[in-house]
Coordinates of C-alpha atoms in Angstrom, one line a residue:
X1 CA 55.6 93.2 -20.7
X2 CA 52.1 94.5 -21.4
X3 CA 49.1 92.2 -21.4
X4 CA 45.6 92.9 -22.5
X5 CA 42.7 91.8 -20.3
X6 CA 41.3 88.5 -21.6
X7 CA 37.7 87.5 -22.0
X8 CA 36.5 83.9 -21.5
X9 CA 38.4 82.5 -24.4
X10 CA 39.0 78.8 -24.8
X11 CA 42.6 80.0 -24.9
X12 CA 43.7 83.4 -23.9
X13 CA 47.3 84.0 -24.9
X14 CA 49.4 87.1 -24.6
X15 CA 49.0 90.1 -26.9
X16 CA 52.4 91.8 -27.3
X17 CA 52.6 95.5 -27.8
X18 CA 55.6 97.8 -27.9
X19 CA 58.0 97.3 -25.1
X20 CA 56.7 93.8 -24.3
X21 CA 59.1 91.0 -23.8
X22 CA 59.5 88.4 -26.6
X23 CA 62.7 86.3 -26.6
X24 CA 64.0 82.8 -27.0
X25 CA 67.5 82.3 -26.0
X26 CA 70.8 82.8 -27.7
X27 CA 73.7 85.1 -27.0
X28 CA 74.1 88.2 -29.1
X29 CA 76.8 86.9 -31.2
X30 CA 75.8 83.3 -31.5
X31 CA 72.3 82.2 -32.4
X32 CA 73.1 78.6 -31.2
X33 CA 73.9 79.7 -27.7
X34 CA 71.1 79.7 -25.1
X35 CA 72.7 81.6 -22.3
X36 CA 75.5 84.0 -21.6
X37 CA 78.6 82.0 -22.5
X38 CA 81.6 82.7 -20.2
X39 CA 79.7 82.8 -16.9
X40 CA 80.9 82.8 -13.4
X41 CA 80.6 79.6 -11.3
X42 CA 77.2 79.3 -9.8
X43 CA 76.9 79.7 -6.0
X44 CA 74.2 79.3 -3.4
X45 CA 73.1 82.5 -1.7
X46 CA 73.3 86.2 -2.3
X47 CA 70.8 88.8 -3.3
X48 CA 69.6 88.9 -6.9
X49 CA 68.0 92.2 -8.0
X50 CA 65.5 92.3 -10.9
X51 CA 64.8 95.7 -12.4
X52 CA 61.3 96.3 -13.9
X53 CA 59.4 99.2 -15.3
X54 CA 56.2 98.0 -13.7
X55 CA 55.0 100.1 -10.8
X56 CA 53.1 97.2 -9.2
X57 CA 53.0 93.4 -9.3
X58 CA 50.3 90.9 -8.3
X59 CA 51.3 87.7 -6.5
X60 CA 47.7 86.6 -6.4
X61 CA 47.4 83.6 -8.7
X62 CA 43.7 84.5 -9.3
X63 CA 44.6 87.8 -10.9
X64 CA 48.1 87.1 -12.3
X65 CA 48.9 86.6 -16.0
X66 CA 52.5 85.7 -15.1
X67 CA 54.1 83.0 -17.2
X68 CA 55.1 79.8 -15.5
X69 CA 58.8 80.7 -15.5
X70 CA 58.6 84.4 -14.4
X71 CA 57.8 86.3 -11.2
X72 CA 54.8 84.4 -9.7
X73 CA 56.6 81.1 -10.3
X74 CA 59.1 82.1 -7.6
X75 CA 56.4 82.1 -5.0
X76 CA 53.6 79.9 -6.3
X77 CA 53.9 76.3 -7.6
X78 CA 51.1 74.8 -9.8
X79 CA 50.1 71.3 -10.6
X80 CA 52.4 71.2 -13.6
X81 CA 55.5 73.3 -14.7
X82 CA 57.7 73.8 -17.7
X83 CA 61.0 72.3 -18.5
X84 CA 62.7 74.9 -20.8
X85 CA 65.9 74.6 -22.7
X86 CA 67.7 76.7 -25.3
X87 CA 68.1 73.6 -27.4
X88 CA 64.7 71.9 -27.3
X89 CA 61.0 72.6 -27.3
X90 CA 59.5 73.2 -23.9
X91 CA 58.0 70.2 -22.1
X92 CA 55.3 70.1 -19.5
X93 CA 56.5 68.4 -16.3
X94 CA 55.0 67.6 -12.9
X95 CA 55.2 70.3 -10.2
X96 CA 53.0 69.8 -7.2
X97 CA 51.5 66.7 -8.9
X98 CA 53.3 63.4 -9.4
X99 CA 52.7 63.5 -13.1
X100 CA 51.2 65.7 -15.8
X101 CA 47.7 64.3 -15.4
X102 CA 45.8 61.2 -16.4
X103 CA 42.9 61.6 -18.9
X104 CA 39.8 59.5 -18.9
X105 CA 36.3 59.7 -20.3
X106 CA 37.9 60.3 -23.8
X107 CA 39.7 63.4 -22.5
X108 CA 36.8 65.0 -20.6
X109 CA 38.2 64.0 -17.1
X110 CA 41.7 64.7 -15.8
X111 CA 43.1 63.3 -12.5
X112 CA 46.2 64.5 -10.6
X113 CA 47.8 63.2 -7.5
X114 CA 49.9 65.5 -5.3
X115 CA 53.4 64.6 -4.2
X116 CA 54.2 63.7 -0.6
X117 CA 55.3 66.2 2.1
X118 CA 54.3 69.4 0.3
X119 CA 53.8 72.4 2.6
X120 CA 53.1 76.2 2.6
X121 CA 55.6 78.6 4.1
X122 CA 53.9 78.3 7.5
X123 CA 54.2 74.5 7.5
X124 CA 50.6 73.8 6.7
X125 CA 50.3 70.8 4.3
X126 CA 49.4 71.6 0.7
X127 CA 46.3 69.6 -0.1
X128 CA 44.0 69.0 -3.1
X129 CA 41.4 71.2 -1.3
X130 CA 43.9 74.1 -1.3
X131 CA 44.4 73.7 -5.1
X132 CA 40.7 73.6 -5.6
X133 CA 40.2 76.7 -3.5
X134 CA 42.9 78.6 -5.5
X135 CA 41.0 77.8 -8.7
X136 CA 37.6 78.7 -7.2
X137 CA 39.0 82.1 -6.1
X138 CA 39.8 83.0 -9.7
X139 CA 36.0 83.0 -10.5
X140 CA 35.3 85.8 -8.0
X141 CA 34.4 89.1 -9.7
X142 CA 36.6 91.0 -7.2
X143 CA 39.6 88.9 -8.4
X144 CA 39.3 89.4 -12.2
X145 CA 42.1 89.9 -14.7
X146 CA 43.9 86.5 -14.6
X147 CA 44.2 84.0 -17.3
X148 CA 40.9 82.3 -18.3
X149 CA 41.8 78.9 -19.9
X150 CA 40.2 76.8 -17.1
X151 CA 37.1 78.9 -17.0
X152 CA 36.2 77.9 -20.6
X153 CA 36.6 74.2 -20.1
X154 CA 35.5 73.3 -16.6
X155 CA 32.0 71.9 -16.4
X156 CA 29.5 74.4 -14.9
X157 CA 32.1 77.2 -14.8
X158 CA 29.9 79.7 -16.7
X159 CA 27.5 79.9 -13.7
X160 CA 30.0 79.9 -10.9
X161 CA 31.0 83.2 -9.1
X162 CA 33.6 82.1 -6.6
X163 CA 33.8 80.6 -3.1
X164 CA 33.4 83.6 -1.0
X165 CA 29.6 83.0 -0.5
X166 CA 30.3 79.4 0.5
X167 CA 29.6 77.9 -2.9
X168 CA 32.0 75.4 -4.6
X169 CA 32.5 74.2 -8.2
X170 CA 31.3 70.7 -8.4
X171 CA 33.3 69.9 -11.5
X172 CA 36.5 69.9 -9.3
X173 CA 36.5 66.9 -7.0
X174 CA 38.9 66.2 -4.1
X175 CA 38.2 62.7 -2.9
X176 CA 41.1 62.8 -0.6
X177 CA 43.9 65.2 0.4
X178 CA 46.2 64.2 -2.4
X179 CA 43.8 63.6 -5.3
X180 CA 42.1 66.2 -7.5
X181 CA 39.8 65.4 -10.4
X182 CA 38.6 67.9 -13.1
X183 CA 35.5 67.3 -15.1
X184 CA 35.5 69.2 -18.4
X185 CA 32.7 70.3 -20.7
X186 CA 34.6 68.8 -23.6
X187 CA 37.6 66.6 -24.4
X188 CA 40.6 68.9 -24.1
X189 CA 44.1 67.6 -24.9
X190 CA 46.1 70.7 -23.7
X191 CA 44.8 70.4 -20.1
X192 CA 48.3 69.5 -18.7
X193 CA 49.5 72.9 -20.0
X194 CA 46.4 74.7 -18.6
X195 CA 47.3 73.1 -15.2
X196 CA 50.6 75.2 -15.3
X197 CA 48.8 78.5 -15.4
X198 CA 48.6 80.7 -12.2
X199 CA 45.1 79.8 -11.0
X200 CA 46.3 76.2 -10.4
X201 CA 48.5 77.4 -7.5
X202 CA 47.2 76.3 -4.1
X203 CA 45.8 79.0 -1.7
X204 CA 45.1 78.2 2.0
X205 CA 41.4 78.3 2.8
X206 CA 42.2 80.7 5.7
X207 CA 44.1 83.1 3.4
X208 CA 42.1 86.1 4.7
X209 CA 41.1 89.2 2.8
X210 CA 41.4 88.5 -0.9
X211 CA 42.1 92.2 -1.6
X212 CA 45.4 92.0 0.2
X213 CA 46.6 88.6 -1.0
X214 CA 48.4 90.1 -4.0
X215 CA 50.9 91.7 -1.7
X216 CA 51.0 89.1 1.0
X217 CA 50.6 85.7 -0.6
X218 CA 51.3 82.4 1.2
X219 CA 54.3 80.7 -0.6
X220 CA 54.3 77.2 -2.0
X221 CA 57.4 77.9 -4.0
X222 CA 61.0 78.7 -3.0
X223 CA 60.5 82.4 -2.1
X224 CA 58.1 84.2 0.3
X225 CA 57.2 87.8 -0.1
X226 CA 58.7 89.4 3.0
X227 CA 58.0 93.1 2.2
X228 CA 56.0 94.9 -0.5
X229 CA 56.4 98.6 -1.2
X230 CA 54.2 99.6 -4.1
X231 CA 56.1 101.7 -6.6
X232 CA 59.4 101.0 -4.9
X233 CA 60.5 97.4 -4.2
X234 CA 59.4 93.9 -3.4
X235 CA 61.7 91.7 -1.3
X236 CA 61.4 87.9 -1.4
X237 CA 63.3 85.6 0.9
X238 CA 63.8 81.8 1.0
X239 CA 60.8 79.8 2.0
X240 CA 62.1 77.2 4.6
X241 CA 59.3 74.8 3.8
X242 CA 60.2 74.5 0.1
X243 CA 61.8 71.2 -0.6
X244 CA 64.0 71.2 -3.8
X245 CA 63.8 67.4 -4.0
X246 CA 60.1 67.8 -5.0
X247 CA 60.7 70.6 -7.5
X248 CA 62.1 69.9 -11.0
X249 CA 61.5 73.5 -12.3
X250 CA 63.1 75.8 -9.7
X251 CA 66.7 76.2 -8.6
X252 CA 66.1 78.4 -5.5
X253 CA 69.7 79.7 -5.7
X254 CA 69.8 83.2 -4.3
X255 CA 68.9 83.7 -0.6
X256 CA 67.0 86.8 -1.5
X257 CA 65.4 88.3 -4.6
X258 CA 64.5 92.0 -4.8
X259 CA 62.3 93.5 -7.5
X260 CA 63.0 97.1 -8.0
X261 CA 59.8 98.7 -9.4
X262 CA 59.1 101.7 -11.6
X263 CA 62.6 101.8 -13.1
X264 CA 63.7 103.8 -16.1
X265 CA 64.9 101.0 -18.4
X266 CA 67.4 103.3 -20.2
X267 CA 69.0 104.3 -16.9
X268 CA 69.2 100.7 -15.7
X269 CA 70.6 99.6 -19.1
X270 CA 73.4 102.2 -18.8
X271 CA 74.3 100.9 -15.4
X272 CA 74.4 97.3 -16.6
X273 CA 76.5 98.2 -19.6
X274 CA 79.0 99.7 -17.3
X275 CA 78.6 96.8 -14.9
X276 CA 78.6 99.1 -12.0
X277 CA 79.1 97.6 -8.5
X278 CA 75.5 98.0 -7.6
X279 CA 74.3 96.3 -10.8
X280 CA 76.6 93.2 -11.0
X281 CA 74.0 90.9 -9.3
X282 CA 71.0 92.1 -11.3
X283 CA 69.2 91.9 -14.6
X284 CA 66.7 94.1 -16.5
X285 CA 63.4 92.4 -16.9
X286 CA 62.4 94.5 -19.9
X287 CA 63.9 94.8 -23.4
X288 CA 67.1 96.8 -23.8
X289 CA 66.0 100.2 -25.2
X290 CA 67.2 100.8 -28.8
X291 CA 69.9 103.4 -28.0
X292 CA 71.4 101.3 -25.3
X293 CA 71.1 98.2 -27.5
X294 CA 73.4 99.8 -30.1
X295 CA 75.8 100.9 -27.3
X296 CA 75.8 97.4 -25.8
X297 CA 76.5 95.7 -29.1
X298 CA 79.5 97.9 -29.7
X299 CA 81.0 97.6 -26.2
X300 CA 83.4 94.7 -25.9
X301 CA 83.1 94.8 -22.1
X302 CA 79.4 93.8 -22.4
X303 CA 80.0 90.7 -24.4
X304 CA 77.8 87.8 -23.5
X305 CA 76.0 89.8 -20.9
X306 CA 73.8 91.0 -23.7
X307 CA 71.5 88.1 -24.5
X308 CA 69.5 88.3 -27.7
X309 CA 66.7 85.9 -28.4
X310 CA 66.1 83.5 -31.2
X311 CA 62.8 83.8 -33.1
X312 CA 59.9 84.3 -30.8
X313 CA 56.5 86.1 -30.9
X314 CA 54.7 86.4 -34.3
X315 CA 54.4 89.9 -35.7
X316 CA 51.8 90.1 -38.4
X317 CA 49.7 92.3 -40.7
X318 CA 46.0 91.5 -40.3
X319 CA 43.8 91.9 -43.4
X320 CA 40.2 92.7 -42.5
X321 CA 38.4 90.0 -44.4
X322 CA 35.1 91.8 -43.9
X323 CA 36.4 94.9 -45.7
X324 CA 34.8 95.3 -49.1
X325 CA 38.2 95.7 -50.7
X326 CA 39.6 92.6 -49.1
X327 CA 36.8 90.0 -49.4
X328 CA 38.4 88.5 -52.5
X329 CA 41.0 85.9 -51.5
X330 CA 43.0 86.6 -54.6
X331 CA 43.4 90.2 -53.5
X332 CA 44.6 89.1 -50.1
X333 CA 47.0 86.7 -51.8
X334 CA 48.4 89.6 -53.8
X335 CA 49.1 91.4 -50.5
X336 CA 50.9 88.3 -49.2
X337 CA 53.3 88.6 -52.2
X338 CA 53.5 92.4 -52.2
X339 CA 54.6 93.0 -48.6
X340 CA 58.3 93.7 -48.2
X341 CA 59.3 91.9 -45.0
X342 CA 63.0 93.0 -45.4
X343 CA 61.9 96.7 -45.2
X344 CA 59.7 95.8 -42.2
X345 CA 62.6 94.1 -40.4
X346 CA 64.9 97.0 -41.2
X347 CA 62.4 99.4 -39.6
X348 CA 62.3 97.2 -36.5
X349 CA 66.0 97.4 -36.1
X350 CA 67.5 94.8 -38.4
X351 CA 68.5 91.2 -37.9
X352 CA 68.8 91.5 -34.1
X353 CA 65.1 92.3 -34.0
X354 CA 63.7 89.2 -35.7
X355 CA 63.6 86.4 -38.2
X356 CA 61.3 86.3 -41.2
X357 CA 58.0 84.6 -40.6
X358 CA 56.0 82.4 -42.9
X359 CA 53.8 80.4 -40.5
X360 CA 51.3 81.1 -37.8
X361 CA 52.6 78.6 -35.2
X362 CA 55.7 80.2 -33.5
X363 CA 59.1 78.7 -33.0
X364 CA 59.6 76.6 -29.9
X365 CA 56.1 75.0 -30.1
X366 CA 56.2 71.2 -30.3
X367 CA 55.2 69.9 -33.7
X368 CA 55.7 73.2 -35.6
X369 CA 56.5 72.8 -39.3
X370 CA 58.3 75.3 -41.5
X371 CA 56.6 76.1 -44.8
X372 CA 56.0 79.0 -47.1
X373 CA 52.9 79.4 -49.3
X374 CA 53.8 82.7 -50.8
X375 CA 57.3 82.4 -52.1
X376 CA 60.7 82.3 -50.4
X377 CA 61.9 85.9 -51.0
X378 CA 61.2 88.0 -47.9
X379 CA 61.4 91.1 -50.1
X380 CA 58.2 89.9 -51.8
X381 CA 57.3 89.3 -55.4
X382 CA 55.8 92.5 -56.8
X383 CA 55.1 91.1 -60.3
X384 CA 53.2 88.2 -58.9
X385 CA 51.2 90.6 -56.7
X386 CA 50.3 92.8 -59.7
X387 CA 49.3 89.7 -61.7
X388 CA 46.9 88.5 -59.0
X389 CA 45.4 92.0 -58.7
X390 CA 44.9 92.2 -62.4
X391 CA 43.1 88.9 -62.5
X392 CA 40.9 90.0 -59.6
X393 CA 40.2 93.3 -61.4
X394 CA 41.4 95.2 -58.3
X395 CA 43.8 97.8 -59.6
X396 CA 42.7 100.8 -57.5
X397 CA 43.0 99.6 -54.0
X398 CA 43.2 102.3 -51.3
X399 CA 43.6 100.6 -47.9
X400 CA 43.4 102.1 -44.4
X401 CA 46.1 100.8 -42.1
X402 CA 45.2 101.6 -38.5
X403 CA 48.1 101.3 -36.0
X404 CA 49.2 102.2 -32.5
X405 CA 51.3 105.4 -32.4
X406 CA 54.4 103.4 -31.6
X407 CA 54.3 101.5 -34.9
X408 CA 54.8 104.3 -37.4
X409 CA 58.2 103.2 -38.8
X410 CA 56.9 99.6 -39.3
X411 CA 53.7 100.8 -40.9
X412 CA 55.6 103.0 -43.3
X413 CA 57.6 100.0 -44.4
X414 CA 54.4 98.1 -45.1
X415 CA 53.0 101.2 -47.0
X416 CA 56.1 101.5 -49.1
X417 CA 56.2 97.8 -50.0
X418 CA 52.6 97.7 -51.1
X419 CA 53.0 100.9 -53.1
X420 CA 55.4 99.0 -55.4
X421 CA 52.4 96.8 -56.3
X422 CA 50.3 100.0 -56.9
X423 CA 48.3 99.4 -53.7
X424 CA 47.8 102.8 -51.9
X425 CA 47.8 102.7 -48.1
X426 CA 46.7 105.5 -45.8
X427 CA 48.1 105.2 -42.2
X428 CA 46.1 106.2 -39.2
X429 CA 47.7 106.3 -35.8
X430 CA 45.9 105.8 -32.5
X431 CA 47.0 105.5 -28.9
X432 CA 46.9 102.1 -27.3
X433 CA 43.6 102.5 -25.6
X434 CA 41.9 103.9 -28.8
X435 CA 43.4 101.2 -30.9
X436 CA 42.0 98.5 -28.6
X437 CA 38.6 100.1 -28.7
X438 CA 38.6 100.5 -32.5
X439 CA 40.2 97.2 -33.5
X440 CA 39.7 94.2 -31.1
X441 CA 36.5 95.7 -29.6
X442 CA 35.1 97.5 -32.6
X443 CA 32.7 96.4 -35.3
X444 CA 35.3 96.1 -38.0
X445 CA 34.2 99.0 -40.1
X446 CA 37.1 101.4 -39.2
X447 CA 40.1 99.6 -40.8
X448 CA 41.3 97.5 -43.7
X449 CA 44.7 96.6 -42.2
X450 CA 46.3 96.6 -38.8
X451 CA 49.6 95.5 -37.2
X452 CA 49.8 93.3 -34.2
X453 CA 51.9 90.7 -32.3
X454 CA 51.2 87.5 -30.5
X455 CA 52.9 85.2 -28.1
X456 CA 50.8 82.5 -26.3
X457 CA 50.8 81.9 -22.6
X458 CA 51.3 78.2 -23.0
X459 CA 53.6 76.4 -25.5
X460 CA 50.8 74.8 -27.5
X461 CA 49.9 75.3 -31.2
X462 CA 46.2 75.8 -30.1
X463 CA 47.3 79.0 -28.4
X464 CA 48.6 80.4 -31.6
X465 CA 45.6 79.5 -33.7
X466 CA 42.4 79.5 -31.9
X467 CA 42.4 83.0 -30.4
X468 CA 43.4 84.6 -33.7
X469 CA 41.3 82.7 -36.2
X470 CA 38.3 81.0 -34.6
X471 CA 35.2 82.9 -35.7
X472 CA 33.8 83.2 -32.2
X473 CA 36.9 85.4 -31.4
X474 CA 35.8 88.2 -33.7
X475 CA 35.1 91.5 -31.9
X476 CA 34.1 92.0 -28.2
X477 CA 37.7 92.7 -27.3
X478 CA 39.0 89.4 -28.7
X479 CA 41.9 89.1 -31.2
X480 CA 40.6 87.7 -34.4
X481 CA 41.7 91.0 -35.9
X482 CA 41.4 89.7 -39.5
X483 CA 37.7 89.0 -38.6
X484 CA 38.3 85.7 -40.3
X485 CA 35.4 83.2 -40.5
X486 CA 35.7 79.8 -42.1
X487 CA 33.3 77.1 -40.9
X488 CA 35.7 74.4 -42.0
X489 CA 38.5 75.9 -40.0
X490 CA 36.3 76.3 -37.0
X491 CA 35.4 72.6 -37.2
X492 CA 39.1 71.7 -37.6
X493 CA 40.0 73.8 -34.5
X494 CA 37.3 72.1 -32.4
X495 CA 38.5 68.7 -33.5
X496 CA 42.1 69.4 -32.8
X497 CA 41.4 70.8 -29.3
X498 CA 39.8 67.5 -28.4
X499 CA 42.9 65.3 -29.4
X500 CA 44.7 64.0 -26.3
X501 CA 47.6 62.3 -28.2
X502 CA 50.3 64.9 -28.6
X503 CA 51.7 63.8 -31.9
X504 CA 48.3 63.5 -33.5
X505 CA 47.3 67.0 -32.2
X506 CA 50.5 68.5 -33.5
X507 CA 49.9 67.2 -36.9
X508 CA 46.4 68.5 -36.9
X509 CA 47.5 72.0 -35.9
X510 CA 50.1 72.1 -38.7
X511 CA 47.4 71.3 -41.3
X512 CA 45.2 74.1 -39.8
X513 CA 48.1 76.5 -40.0
X514 CA 48.3 75.7 -43.8
X515 CA 44.5 75.8 -44.2
X516 CA 44.3 79.3 -42.7
X517 CA 47.2 80.7 -44.6
X518 CA 45.8 79.5 -47.8
X519 CA 42.9 82.0 -47.2
X520 CA 45.5 84.7 -46.5
X521 CA 43.8 86.5 -43.6
X522 CA 47.1 87.7 -42.2
X523 CA 50.6 88.2 -43.5
X524 CA 53.2 86.7 -41.1
X525 CA 56.0 89.3 -40.9
X526 CA 58.7 88.3 -38.4
X527 CA 59.2 86.3 -35.3
X528 CA 60.5 88.8 -32.8
X529 CA 64.0 88.8 -31.4
X530 CA 64.6 90.9 -28.3
X531 CA 67.6 91.6 -26.1
X532 CA 68.2 91.6 -22.4
X533 CA 71.1 92.7 -20.2
X534 CA 72.5 91.3 -16.9
X535 CA 75.4 92.0 -14.6
X536 CA 78.6 90.0 -14.4
X537 CA 77.6 88.4 -11.2
X538 CA 74.6 86.7 -12.7
X539 CA 74.7 83.1 -14.1
X540 CA 72.3 80.6 -15.5
X541 CA 70.5 83.4 -17.3
X542 CA 68.8 81.2 -19.8
X543 CA 66.0 81.7 -22.3
X544 CA 64.5 78.6 -23.8
X545 CA 63.0 78.0 -27.2
X546 CA 59.7 78.8 -25.5
X547 CA 58.6 81.0 -23.9
X548 CA 60.4 84.1 -25.1
X549 CA 61.4 85.2 -21.6
X550 CA 64.3 84.7 -19.3
X551 CA 63.7 81.8 -16.9
X552 CA 63.6 83.6 -13.5
X553 CA 63.3 80.2 -11.7
X554 CA 66.8 79.1 -12.6
X555 CA 68.8 82.3 -12.4
X556 CA 71.6 82.2 -9.8
X557 CA 74.6 84.3 -8.7
X558 CA 78.2 83.4 -9.4
X559 CA 81.8 84.1 -8.5

């Protein structure tokens, strides 16, 4: 998975680019199944191997962007965690805390109480002060790159530079060893989700050199990092101080977990397809490459060991609303009708690659509502598009579609679909770094259209909407790629962020979803489906409705 560095967004979800993970669970042949059907009986113990293309991994919660259910979650607990299921939306649950937080002061203050008998791997008690210190470390300039949700909402955070000079953040109070109180600069209903992000993991005050903590963290979860060889492997062994009775989120099944780094995904996939002896107790943490995916689909010996997601991350076409040719909403509506999503999905690999998208809030998010403002035919409505363009007196459009160099087939599908409505599209390809400089960080003058993909880091509708459509997220490396600015939408986003009642908040976000799409700043294309492979000795390999990743915390071995 590839993540972009995040600025101090109110929310800072994941930008997905080619090769990034995006799955919600079902087996390859049955979209109603959330795990690999005929599995071996789960056992305690053994060594689970996880193959990854990454050359390095950070276990420092201050710098990590790891989701709550992936790598860092094996080592570091947080105040809250996620309960994921293939059959239900993800719920926030207590982790180190006794509950998911108690709001007061109309949602501007949140209080958590730690569970009894929590300890680090060396037996030192986990206290509220250790949680506070872990958060404070994330503000240090030498520990940049982590998720930034908390930095935008904690009172006084904008002037804080970390604890290494002896200063502390007064908006985090620890009145006793088990109580931690957060004072926010605004009411914020999603704070229980924020408390599940990496920075909310406890770190001992005597943790030593912050530069080396990423490779030698002090465990609060079921696994300790016992050896770390960059570019080679990371070995994790059972933490004897972890108490499963206090942990609803983690199974802690294998005795040992080994991450094999810098792997060739095609080579690993071939080994898993063959179910070789040295691959039986392993899985590939990245998507199955296209050639091996076809091979696995056609190999009856693979069967349910190929796990293909349900609909996940949103892939979309962004329409630059500042472009002279796209300022008229009627022109943008015409493009909504003209895009051929069937051609786009075919270019992506067909039905196994995604479901057609019509909304901005992704599947698996609580409160999400299905609707379609621009017809029900994914192939589009060319005649309706031409009619709208004629009414807008826009019959000579020539649009510049700027893409990354791994998106050519998808871009050509967009180009061919728009051509049917007499909209000419010129494709320009850039490498990933150049695309980032030109589109998220640029001034908006270099493109009319661009393709992108988005999966939030927390299962909240706010994480779908705010980063992509709030006007303060235009430029400067942020991801309002449509450069969309609507004061009414900005006000609605601010109001929804402050709602602490979940049902009320969900309803507000659905209305914002509809409000934005009525302005047609983006064309929702597909919700990505992606495929993973594991060996025959792996069981409990589940991928919930959200997030679109395997749940590392519950994978066990079987016989």
